[in-house]
Short mmCIF file of C-alpha atoms in Angstrom, two decimals:
data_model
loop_
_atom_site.label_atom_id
_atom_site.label_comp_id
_atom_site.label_asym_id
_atom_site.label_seq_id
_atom_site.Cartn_x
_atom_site.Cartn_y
_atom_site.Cartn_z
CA UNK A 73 33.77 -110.08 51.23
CA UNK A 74 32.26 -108.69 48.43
CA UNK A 75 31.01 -110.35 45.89
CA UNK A 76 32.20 -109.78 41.85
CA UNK A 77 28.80 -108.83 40.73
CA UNK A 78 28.85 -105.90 44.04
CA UNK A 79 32.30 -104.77 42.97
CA UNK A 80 31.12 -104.17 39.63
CA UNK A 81 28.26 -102.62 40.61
CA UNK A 82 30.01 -99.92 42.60
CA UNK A 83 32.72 -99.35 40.02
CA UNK A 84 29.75 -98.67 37.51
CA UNK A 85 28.40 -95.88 39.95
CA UNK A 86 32.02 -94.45 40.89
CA UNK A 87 33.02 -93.97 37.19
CA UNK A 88 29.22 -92.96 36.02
CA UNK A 89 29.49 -89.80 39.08
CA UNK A 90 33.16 -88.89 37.98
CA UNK A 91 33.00 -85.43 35.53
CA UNK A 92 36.22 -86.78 34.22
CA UNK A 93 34.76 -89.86 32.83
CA UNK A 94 31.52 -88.37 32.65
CA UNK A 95 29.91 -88.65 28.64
CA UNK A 96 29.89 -84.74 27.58
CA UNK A 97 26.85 -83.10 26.40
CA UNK A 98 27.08 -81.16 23.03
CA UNK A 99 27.57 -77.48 23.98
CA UNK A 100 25.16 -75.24 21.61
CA UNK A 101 27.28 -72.70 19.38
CA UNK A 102 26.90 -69.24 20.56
CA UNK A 103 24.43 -66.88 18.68
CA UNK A 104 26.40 -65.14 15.95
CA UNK A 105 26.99 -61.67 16.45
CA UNK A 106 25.40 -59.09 14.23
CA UNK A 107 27.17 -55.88 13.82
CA UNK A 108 24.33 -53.43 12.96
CA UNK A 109 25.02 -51.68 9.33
CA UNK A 110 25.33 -47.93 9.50
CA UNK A 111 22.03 -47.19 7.97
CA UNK A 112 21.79 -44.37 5.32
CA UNK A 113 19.52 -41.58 6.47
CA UNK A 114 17.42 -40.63 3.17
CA UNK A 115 17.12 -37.08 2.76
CA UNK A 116 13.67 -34.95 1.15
CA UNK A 117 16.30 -34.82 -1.76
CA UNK A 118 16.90 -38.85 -1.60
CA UNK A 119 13.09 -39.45 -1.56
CA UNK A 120 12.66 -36.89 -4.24
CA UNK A 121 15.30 -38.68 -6.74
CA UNK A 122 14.15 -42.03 -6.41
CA UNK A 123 10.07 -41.38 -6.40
CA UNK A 124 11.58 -40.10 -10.32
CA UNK A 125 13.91 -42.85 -10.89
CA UNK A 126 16.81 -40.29 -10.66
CA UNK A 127 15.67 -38.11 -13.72
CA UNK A 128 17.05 -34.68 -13.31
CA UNK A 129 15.43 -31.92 -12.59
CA UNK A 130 17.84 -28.82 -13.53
CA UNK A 131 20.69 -29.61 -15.50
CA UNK A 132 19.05 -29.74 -18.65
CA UNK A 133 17.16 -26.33 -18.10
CA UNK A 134 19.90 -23.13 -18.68
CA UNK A 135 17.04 -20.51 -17.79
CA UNK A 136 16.09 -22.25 -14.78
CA UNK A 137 19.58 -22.46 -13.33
CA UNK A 138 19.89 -19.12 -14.19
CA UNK A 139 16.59 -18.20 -12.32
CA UNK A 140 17.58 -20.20 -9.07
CA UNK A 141 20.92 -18.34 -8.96
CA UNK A 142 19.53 -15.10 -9.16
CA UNK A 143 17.11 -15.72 -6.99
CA UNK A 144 19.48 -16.74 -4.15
CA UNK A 145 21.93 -14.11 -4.94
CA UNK A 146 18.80 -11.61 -4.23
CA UNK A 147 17.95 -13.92 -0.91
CA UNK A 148 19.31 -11.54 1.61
CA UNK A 149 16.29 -9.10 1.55
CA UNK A 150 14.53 -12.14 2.32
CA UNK A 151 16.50 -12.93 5.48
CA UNK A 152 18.21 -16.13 3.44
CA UNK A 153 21.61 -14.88 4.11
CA UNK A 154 23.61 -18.05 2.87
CA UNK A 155 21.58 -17.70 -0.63
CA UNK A 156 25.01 -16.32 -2.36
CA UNK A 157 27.46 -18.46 -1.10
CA UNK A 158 25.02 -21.22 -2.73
CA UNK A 159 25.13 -19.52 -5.89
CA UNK A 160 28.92 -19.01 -6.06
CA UNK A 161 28.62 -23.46 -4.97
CA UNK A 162 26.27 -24.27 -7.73
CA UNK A 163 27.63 -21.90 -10.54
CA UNK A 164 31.22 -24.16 -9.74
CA UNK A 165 29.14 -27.57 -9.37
CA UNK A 166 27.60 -26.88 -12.96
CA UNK A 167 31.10 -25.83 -14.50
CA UNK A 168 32.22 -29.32 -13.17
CA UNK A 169 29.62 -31.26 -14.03
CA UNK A 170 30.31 -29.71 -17.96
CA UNK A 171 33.27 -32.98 -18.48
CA UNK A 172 29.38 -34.82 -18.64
CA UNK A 173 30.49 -36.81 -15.33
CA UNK A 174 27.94 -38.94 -14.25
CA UNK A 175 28.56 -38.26 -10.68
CA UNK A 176 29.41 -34.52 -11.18
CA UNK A 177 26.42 -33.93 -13.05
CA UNK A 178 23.91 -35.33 -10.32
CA UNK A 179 25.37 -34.01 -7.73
CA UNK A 180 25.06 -30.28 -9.17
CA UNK A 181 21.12 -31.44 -9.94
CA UNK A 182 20.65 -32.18 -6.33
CA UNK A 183 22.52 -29.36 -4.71
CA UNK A 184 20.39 -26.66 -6.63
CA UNK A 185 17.25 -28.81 -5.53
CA UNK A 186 18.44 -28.55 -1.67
CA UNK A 187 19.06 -25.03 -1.91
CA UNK A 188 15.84 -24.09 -3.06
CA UNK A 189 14.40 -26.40 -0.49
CA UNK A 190 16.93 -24.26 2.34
CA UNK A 191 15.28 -20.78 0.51
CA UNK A 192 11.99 -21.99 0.57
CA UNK A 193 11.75 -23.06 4.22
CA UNK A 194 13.40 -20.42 5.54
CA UNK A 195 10.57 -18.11 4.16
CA UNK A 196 8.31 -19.72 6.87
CA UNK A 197 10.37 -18.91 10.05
CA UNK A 198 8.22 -16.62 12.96
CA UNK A 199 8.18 -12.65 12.20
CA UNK A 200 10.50 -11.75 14.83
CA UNK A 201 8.41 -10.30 17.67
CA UNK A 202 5.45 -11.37 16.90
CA UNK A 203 2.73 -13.35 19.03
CA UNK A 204 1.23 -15.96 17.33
CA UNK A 205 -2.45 -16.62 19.28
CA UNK A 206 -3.82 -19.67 16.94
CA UNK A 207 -2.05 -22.32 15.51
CA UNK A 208 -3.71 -21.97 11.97
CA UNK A 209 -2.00 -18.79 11.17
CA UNK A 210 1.24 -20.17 12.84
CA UNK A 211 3.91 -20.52 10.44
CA UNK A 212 4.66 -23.79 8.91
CA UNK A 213 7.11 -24.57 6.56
CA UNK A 214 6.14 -26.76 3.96
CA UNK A 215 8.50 -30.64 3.40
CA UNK A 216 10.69 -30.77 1.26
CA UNK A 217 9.20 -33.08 -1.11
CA UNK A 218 6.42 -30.83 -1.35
CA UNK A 219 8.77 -27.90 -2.31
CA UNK A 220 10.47 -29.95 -5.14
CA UNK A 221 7.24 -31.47 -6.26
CA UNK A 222 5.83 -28.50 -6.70
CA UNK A 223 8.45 -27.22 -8.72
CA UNK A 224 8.60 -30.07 -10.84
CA UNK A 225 5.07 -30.06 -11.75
CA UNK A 226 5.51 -25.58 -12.16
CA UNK A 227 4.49 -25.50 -16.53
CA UNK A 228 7.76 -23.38 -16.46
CA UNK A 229 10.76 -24.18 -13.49
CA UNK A 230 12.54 -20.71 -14.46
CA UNK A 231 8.64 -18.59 -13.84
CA UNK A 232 8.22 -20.73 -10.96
CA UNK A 233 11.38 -19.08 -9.37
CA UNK A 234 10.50 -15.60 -10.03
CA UNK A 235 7.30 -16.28 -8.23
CA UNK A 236 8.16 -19.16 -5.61
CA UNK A 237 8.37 -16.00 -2.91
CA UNK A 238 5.26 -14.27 -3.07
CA UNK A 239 3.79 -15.62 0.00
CA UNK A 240 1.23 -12.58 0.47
CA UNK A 241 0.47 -9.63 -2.18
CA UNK A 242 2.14 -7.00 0.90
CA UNK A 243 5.48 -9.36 0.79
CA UNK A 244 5.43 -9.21 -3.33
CA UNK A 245 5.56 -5.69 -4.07
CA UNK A 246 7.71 -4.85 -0.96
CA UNK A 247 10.52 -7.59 -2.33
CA UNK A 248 10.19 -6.34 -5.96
CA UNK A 249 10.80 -2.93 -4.52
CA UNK A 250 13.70 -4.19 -2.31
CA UNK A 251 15.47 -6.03 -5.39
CA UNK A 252 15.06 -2.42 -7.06
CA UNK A 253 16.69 -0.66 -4.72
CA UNK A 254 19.36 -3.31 -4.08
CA UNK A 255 20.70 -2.02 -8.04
CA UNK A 256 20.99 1.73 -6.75
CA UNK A 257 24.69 3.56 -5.55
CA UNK A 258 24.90 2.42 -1.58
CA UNK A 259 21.52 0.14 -1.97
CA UNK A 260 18.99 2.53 -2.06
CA UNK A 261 16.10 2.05 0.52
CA UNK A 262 16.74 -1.72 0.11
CA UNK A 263 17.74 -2.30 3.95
CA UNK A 264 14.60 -0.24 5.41
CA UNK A 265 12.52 -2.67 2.62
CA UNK A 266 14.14 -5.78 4.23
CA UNK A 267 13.43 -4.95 7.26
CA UNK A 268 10.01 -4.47 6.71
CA UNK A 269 9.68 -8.05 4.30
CA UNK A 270 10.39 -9.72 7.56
CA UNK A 271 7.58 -8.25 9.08
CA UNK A 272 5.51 -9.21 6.47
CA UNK A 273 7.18 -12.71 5.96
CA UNK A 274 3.76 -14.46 6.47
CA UNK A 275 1.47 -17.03 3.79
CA UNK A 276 -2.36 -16.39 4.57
CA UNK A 277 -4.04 -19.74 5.53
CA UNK A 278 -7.12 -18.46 3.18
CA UNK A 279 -8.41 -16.30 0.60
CA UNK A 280 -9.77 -13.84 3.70
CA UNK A 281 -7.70 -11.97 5.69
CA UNK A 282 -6.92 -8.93 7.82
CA UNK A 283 -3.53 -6.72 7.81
CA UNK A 284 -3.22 -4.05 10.28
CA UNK A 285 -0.52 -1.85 9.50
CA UNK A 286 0.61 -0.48 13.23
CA UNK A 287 3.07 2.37 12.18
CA UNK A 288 0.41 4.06 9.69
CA UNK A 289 -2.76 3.15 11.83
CA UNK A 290 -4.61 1.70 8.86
CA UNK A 291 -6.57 -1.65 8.59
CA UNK A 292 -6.92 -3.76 5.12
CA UNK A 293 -9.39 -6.29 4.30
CA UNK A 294 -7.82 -8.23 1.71
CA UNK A 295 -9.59 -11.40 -0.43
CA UNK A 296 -8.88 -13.19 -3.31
CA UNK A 297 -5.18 -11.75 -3.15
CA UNK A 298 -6.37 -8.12 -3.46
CA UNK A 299 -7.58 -5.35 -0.81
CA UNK A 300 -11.42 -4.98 -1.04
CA UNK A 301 -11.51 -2.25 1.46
CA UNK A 302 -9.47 0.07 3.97
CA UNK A 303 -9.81 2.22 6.65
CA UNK A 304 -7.63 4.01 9.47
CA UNK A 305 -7.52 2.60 13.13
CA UNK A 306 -6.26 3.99 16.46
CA UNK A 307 -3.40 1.86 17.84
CA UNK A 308 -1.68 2.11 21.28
CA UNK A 309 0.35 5.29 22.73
CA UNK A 310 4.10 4.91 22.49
CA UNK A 311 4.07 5.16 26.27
CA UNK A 312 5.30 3.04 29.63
CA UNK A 313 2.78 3.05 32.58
CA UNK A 314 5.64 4.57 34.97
CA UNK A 315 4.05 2.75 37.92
CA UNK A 316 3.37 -0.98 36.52
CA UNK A 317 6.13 -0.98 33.71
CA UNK A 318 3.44 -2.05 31.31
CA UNK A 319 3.61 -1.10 27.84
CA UNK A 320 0.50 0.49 25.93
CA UNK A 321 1.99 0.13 22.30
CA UNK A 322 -0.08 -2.40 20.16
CA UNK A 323 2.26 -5.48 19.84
CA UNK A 324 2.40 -7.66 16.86
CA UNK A 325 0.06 -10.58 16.59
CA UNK A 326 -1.27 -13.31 14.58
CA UNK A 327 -4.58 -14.56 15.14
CA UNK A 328 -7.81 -16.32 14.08
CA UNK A 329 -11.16 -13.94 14.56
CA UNK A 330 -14.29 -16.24 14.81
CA UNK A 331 -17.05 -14.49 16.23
CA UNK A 332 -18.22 -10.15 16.63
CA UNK A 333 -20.05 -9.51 20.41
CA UNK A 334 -22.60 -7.19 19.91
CA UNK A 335 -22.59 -4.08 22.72
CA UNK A 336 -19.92 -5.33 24.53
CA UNK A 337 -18.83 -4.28 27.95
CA UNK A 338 -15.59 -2.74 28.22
CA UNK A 339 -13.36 -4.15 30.39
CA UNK A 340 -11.87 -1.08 32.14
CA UNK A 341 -7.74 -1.59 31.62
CA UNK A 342 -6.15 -1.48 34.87
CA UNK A 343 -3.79 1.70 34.96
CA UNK A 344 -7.08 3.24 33.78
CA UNK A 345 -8.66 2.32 36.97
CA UNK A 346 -5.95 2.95 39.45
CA UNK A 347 -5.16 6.59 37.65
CA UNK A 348 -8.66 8.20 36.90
CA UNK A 349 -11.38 6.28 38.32
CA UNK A 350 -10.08 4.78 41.77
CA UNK A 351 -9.48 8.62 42.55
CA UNK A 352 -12.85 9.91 42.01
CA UNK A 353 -14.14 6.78 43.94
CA UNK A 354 -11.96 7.45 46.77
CA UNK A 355 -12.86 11.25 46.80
CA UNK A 356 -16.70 11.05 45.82
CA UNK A 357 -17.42 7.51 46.89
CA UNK A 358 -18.47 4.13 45.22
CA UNK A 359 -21.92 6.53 43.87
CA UNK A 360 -19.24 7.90 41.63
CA UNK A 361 -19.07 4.72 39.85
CA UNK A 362 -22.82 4.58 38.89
CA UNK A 363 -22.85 7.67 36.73
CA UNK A 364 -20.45 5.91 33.90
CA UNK A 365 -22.28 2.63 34.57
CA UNK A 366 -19.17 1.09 35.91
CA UNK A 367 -19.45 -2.35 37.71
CA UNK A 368 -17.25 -4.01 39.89
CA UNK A 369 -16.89 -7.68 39.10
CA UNK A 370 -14.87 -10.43 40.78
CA UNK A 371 -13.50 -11.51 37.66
CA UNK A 372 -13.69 -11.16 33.70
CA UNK A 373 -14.73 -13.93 33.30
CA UNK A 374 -18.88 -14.42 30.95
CA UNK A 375 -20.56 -14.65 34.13
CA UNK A 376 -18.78 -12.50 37.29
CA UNK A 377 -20.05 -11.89 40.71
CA UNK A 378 -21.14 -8.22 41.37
CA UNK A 379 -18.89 -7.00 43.77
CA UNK A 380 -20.23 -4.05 46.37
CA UNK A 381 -18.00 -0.78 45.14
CA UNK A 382 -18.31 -0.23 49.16
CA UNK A 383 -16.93 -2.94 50.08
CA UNK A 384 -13.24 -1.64 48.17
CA UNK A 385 -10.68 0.13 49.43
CA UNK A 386 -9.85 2.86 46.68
CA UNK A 387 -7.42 4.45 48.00
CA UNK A 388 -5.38 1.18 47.70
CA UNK A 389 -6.51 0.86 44.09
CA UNK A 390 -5.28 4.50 43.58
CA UNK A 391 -2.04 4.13 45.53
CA UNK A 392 -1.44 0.66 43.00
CA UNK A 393 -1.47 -1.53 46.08
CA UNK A 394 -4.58 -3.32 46.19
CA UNK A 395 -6.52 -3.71 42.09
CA UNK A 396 -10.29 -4.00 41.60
CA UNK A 397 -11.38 -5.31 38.35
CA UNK A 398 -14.29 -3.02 36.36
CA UNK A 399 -16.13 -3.02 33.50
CA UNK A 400 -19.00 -0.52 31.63
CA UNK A 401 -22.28 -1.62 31.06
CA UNK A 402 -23.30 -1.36 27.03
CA UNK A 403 -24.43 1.63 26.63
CA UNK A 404 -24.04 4.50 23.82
CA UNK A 405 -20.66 6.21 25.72
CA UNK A 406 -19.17 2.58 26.32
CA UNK A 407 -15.05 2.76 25.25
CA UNK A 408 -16.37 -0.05 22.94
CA UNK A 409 -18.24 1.32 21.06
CA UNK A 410 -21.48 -1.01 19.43
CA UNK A 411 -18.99 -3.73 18.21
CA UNK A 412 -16.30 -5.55 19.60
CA UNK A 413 -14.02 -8.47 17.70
CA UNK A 414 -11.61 -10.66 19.91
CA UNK A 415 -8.92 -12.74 18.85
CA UNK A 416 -6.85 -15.27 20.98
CA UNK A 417 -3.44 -13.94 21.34
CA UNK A 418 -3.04 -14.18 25.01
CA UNK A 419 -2.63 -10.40 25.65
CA UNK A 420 -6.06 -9.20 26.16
CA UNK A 421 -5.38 -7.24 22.30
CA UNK A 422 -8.89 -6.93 19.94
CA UNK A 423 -10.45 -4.51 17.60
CA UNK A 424 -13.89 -2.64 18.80
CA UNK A 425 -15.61 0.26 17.83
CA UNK A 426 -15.82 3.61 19.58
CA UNK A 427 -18.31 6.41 20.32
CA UNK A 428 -14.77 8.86 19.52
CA UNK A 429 -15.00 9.20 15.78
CA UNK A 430 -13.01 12.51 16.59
CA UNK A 431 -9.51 10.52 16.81
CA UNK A 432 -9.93 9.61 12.94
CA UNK A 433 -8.99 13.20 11.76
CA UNK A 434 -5.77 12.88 13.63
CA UNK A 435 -3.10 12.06 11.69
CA UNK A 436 -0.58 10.40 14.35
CA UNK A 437 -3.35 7.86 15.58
CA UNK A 438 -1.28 6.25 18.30
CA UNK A 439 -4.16 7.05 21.20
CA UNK A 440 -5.17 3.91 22.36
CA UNK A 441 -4.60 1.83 25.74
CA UNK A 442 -3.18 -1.35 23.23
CA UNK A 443 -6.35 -2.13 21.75
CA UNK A 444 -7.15 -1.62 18.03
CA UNK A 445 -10.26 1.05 17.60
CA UNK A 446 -12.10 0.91 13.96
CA UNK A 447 -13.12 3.70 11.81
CA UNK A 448 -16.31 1.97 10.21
CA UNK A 449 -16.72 -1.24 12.54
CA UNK A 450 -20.38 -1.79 11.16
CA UNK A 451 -18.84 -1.91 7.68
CA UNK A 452 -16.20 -4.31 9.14
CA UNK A 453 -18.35 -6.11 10.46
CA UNK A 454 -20.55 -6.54 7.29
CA UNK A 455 -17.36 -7.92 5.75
CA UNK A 456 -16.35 -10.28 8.21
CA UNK A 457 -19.85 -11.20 8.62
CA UNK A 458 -21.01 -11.51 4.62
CA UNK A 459 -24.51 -9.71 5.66
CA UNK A 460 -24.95 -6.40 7.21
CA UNK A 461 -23.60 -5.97 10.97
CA UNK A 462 -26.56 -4.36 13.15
CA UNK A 463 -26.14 -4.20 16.53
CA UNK A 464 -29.71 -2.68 17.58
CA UNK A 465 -29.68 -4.10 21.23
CA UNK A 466 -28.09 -1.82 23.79
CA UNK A 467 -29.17 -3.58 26.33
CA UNK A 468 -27.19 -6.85 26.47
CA UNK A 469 -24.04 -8.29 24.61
CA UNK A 470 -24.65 -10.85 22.23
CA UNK A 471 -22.17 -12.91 20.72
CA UNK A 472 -22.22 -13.46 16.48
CA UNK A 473 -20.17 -16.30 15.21
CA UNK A 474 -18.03 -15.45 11.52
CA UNK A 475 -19.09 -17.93 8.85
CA UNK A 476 -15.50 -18.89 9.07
CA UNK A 477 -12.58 -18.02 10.60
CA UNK A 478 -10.78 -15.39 9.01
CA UNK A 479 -7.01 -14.61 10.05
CA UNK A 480 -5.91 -11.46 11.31
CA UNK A 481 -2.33 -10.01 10.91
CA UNK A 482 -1.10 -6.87 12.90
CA UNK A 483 2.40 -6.19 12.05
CA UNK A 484 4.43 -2.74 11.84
CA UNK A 485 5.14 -1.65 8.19
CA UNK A 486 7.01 1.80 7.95
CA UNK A 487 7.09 0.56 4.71
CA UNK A 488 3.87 0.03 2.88
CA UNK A 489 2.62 -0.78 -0.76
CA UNK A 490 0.56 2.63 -2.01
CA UNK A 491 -0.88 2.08 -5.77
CA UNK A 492 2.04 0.98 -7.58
CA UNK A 493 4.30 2.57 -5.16
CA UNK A 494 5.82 1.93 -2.04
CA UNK A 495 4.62 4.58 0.63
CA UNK A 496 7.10 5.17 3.69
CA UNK A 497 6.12 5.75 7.26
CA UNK A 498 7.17 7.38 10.46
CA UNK A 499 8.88 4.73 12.83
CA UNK A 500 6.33 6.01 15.39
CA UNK A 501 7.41 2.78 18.22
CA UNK A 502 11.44 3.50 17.09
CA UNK A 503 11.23 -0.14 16.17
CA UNK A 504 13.31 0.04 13.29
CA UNK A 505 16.11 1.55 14.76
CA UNK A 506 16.02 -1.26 17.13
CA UNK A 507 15.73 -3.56 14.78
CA UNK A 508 18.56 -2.16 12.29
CA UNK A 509 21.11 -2.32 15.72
CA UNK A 510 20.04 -6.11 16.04
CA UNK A 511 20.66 -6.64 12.59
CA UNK A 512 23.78 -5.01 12.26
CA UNK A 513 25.35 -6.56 15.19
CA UNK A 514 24.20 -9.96 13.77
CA UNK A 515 25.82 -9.67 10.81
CA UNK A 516 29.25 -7.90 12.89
CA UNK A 517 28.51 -11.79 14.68
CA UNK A 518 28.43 -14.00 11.94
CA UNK A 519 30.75 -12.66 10.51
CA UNK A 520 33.24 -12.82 13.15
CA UNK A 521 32.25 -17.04 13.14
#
């Protein structure tokens, strides 16, 4: 039998291992649950208000309501093409905001402040077309806290928005003409002037810059704001290579020119090669070559390997299947001329000079391969260089770095400031007819929307 003490025992352990009469631990509360707020974006507008403790910036200035209205009524010759229906919006928010509502009254403060900032950044959208080769002259449209800032600091907000788009002294007095016109029967010549403002819709990143004018083959060195000196250019034929499909118009570009090379070689362009020279090669032999100091290289890059003109077969070169890469030693007949000035832009596009001073009396000047040829590249160079340019070494190119970079716009203006006047071109590239169809069937588009 078992004893009392036993039973007890295994009573103790039976009960102790039962869950059911088991002592229960505390169970820990679960984690609470957090819902996460909707948080409040803060708009350039927000930030602008509160850095000023909500002060207003508009609503107790008539003339420079008055001024912002105007100015976006006048914003579709700068491309803004919502500027009116944002006048008609803040002309009704200010007639509201006349009971002297709190809330009404802010909110027509801040809706003219957005709408400048919507103007004012849309000022710095890419020229359509146009290759931008450096970052620097790439545009950039400035924050919106800068925008109102720098309004709010202007010594008068009304002058500050009959100036806020003069981005370059070309884009002034085209838009001033543009407005102008915009007051004649049927608009005047304000459509061919907007079309040309958003060719010229770019903000220098210094003092010192280049415009090349495409359509009138003419170069401007402008510093300070104001054109120091001009002179005509040769730009590229309006012309197809029928075999390659290239194009030998100059394109538009933006760049950043840092350094001249002194007697450069020219880097023969390659219909060049397969139409004139590869012939003569073929039907004279590689000796041919030698007379215009042609080399054959293995590529363009500083240093090349020499290749044998033998060892080429230029009858594929001339018949376009097979290429061969040359270039002309510096000499006084080299296509370059004494001076050549390169500019990233990924298309092989620069200014040099050339030993044909006879294409300068043309008046159509569109005779080039692409490249950009100068009228007085020593006196260019001077410029770019702030001492005189003088290439005396024929021998071997030498590169001369700029003091600083200095940006270079080339752009197509058939519309050009002229002394107080605006002077118009011939659409030599038919650009703005192709442009005007765009237009107009962007407008047919939006407005369908």
């Amino acid at each position: 039998m078992i004893s009392e003490t036993c039973r007890f025992i295994l009573i103790a352990a039976v009960i102790g291992a039962t869950p059911a009469y088991a002592k229960k631990r505390p169970v820990p509360a679960p984690a609470p649950v957090v819902v996460p707020s909707i948080m409040r974006v803060f708009t350039p507008v927000d930030r602008f208000y509160s850095a000023r403790k909500d002060a207003l910036l508009w609503m107790s200035n008539r003339e420079a309501q008055v001024a912002l209205i105007q100015l976006l009524r006048d914003a579709p010759i700068d491309g803004f093409t919502r500027g009116p229906a944002l006048a008609t919006q803040i002309e009704a928010a200010i007639a509201a905001a006349q009971t002297g509502n709190t809330a009404a009254v802010s909110s027509a403060d801040r809706l003219m402040s957005q709408s400048l900032i919507d103007y004012v950044q849309s000022l710095y959208t890419p020229i359509p077309g146009m290759t931008y080769g450096d970052n620097w002259v790439r545009a950039k449209a400035p924050s919106g806290e800068s925008i109102l800032g720098t309004a709010a600091r202007a010594p008068s907000l009304a002058a500050h928005m009959n100036e806020v788009w003069n981005l370059n002294p070309v884009y002034a007095e085209l838009r001033r003409a543009a407005v102008e016109e915009s007051k004649l029967p049927n608009g005047g010549q304000s459509a061919r002037l907007a079309l040309n403002l958003s060719r010229a819709r770019f903000k220098p990143p210094s003092s010192k810059f280049v415009l090349i004018d495409i359509a009138s083959a003419r170069l401007w060195m402008y510093q300070n704001g104001v054109p120091v000196d001009s002179m005509k250019v040769v730009v590229g034929k309006n012309e197809i290579d029928p075999k390659s499909g290239d194009s030998l118009r100059t394109p538009m570009l933006a760049g950043v020119m840092y350094y001249a090379i002194y007697n450069p070689y020219w880097h023969v362009p390659d219909h060049l090669v397969r139409l004139n020279i590869a012939p003569a090669a073929a039907k004279l032999g590689p000796n041919a070559l030698k007379g215009n100091k042609y080399e054959v290289v293995d590529s363009w890059s500083s240093n090349p390997v020499i290749v044998d003109p033998a060892t080429v077969d230029w009858k594929a070169v001339s018949a376009g299947t097979a290429h061969a890469l040359l270039r002309q030693k510096p000499t006084g007949a080299n296509s370059m001329g004494k001076m050549k000035f390169p500019f990233e832009n990924g298309l092989g596009i620069y200014l040099h000079d050339t030993p044909h001073k006879e294409y300068f009396k043309e008046a159509k000047r569109t005779l080039s391969n692409g490249c950009i040829r100068l009228e007085r590249a020593a006196d260019f160079g001077t410029w770019m260089m702030g001492r005189p340019a003088r290439p005396e070494d024929t021998t071997a190119e030498l590169t001369v770095p700029f003091p600083q970079g200095v940006p270079i716009y080339v752009t197509y203006l058939t519309a050009v400031p002229d002394t107080g006047k605006i002077a118009y071109n011939k659409d030599v590239y038919g650009w703005d007819s192709q442009s005007a169809t765009a237009q107009t069937a962007a407008l047919a588009a939006g407005a369908g929307s």
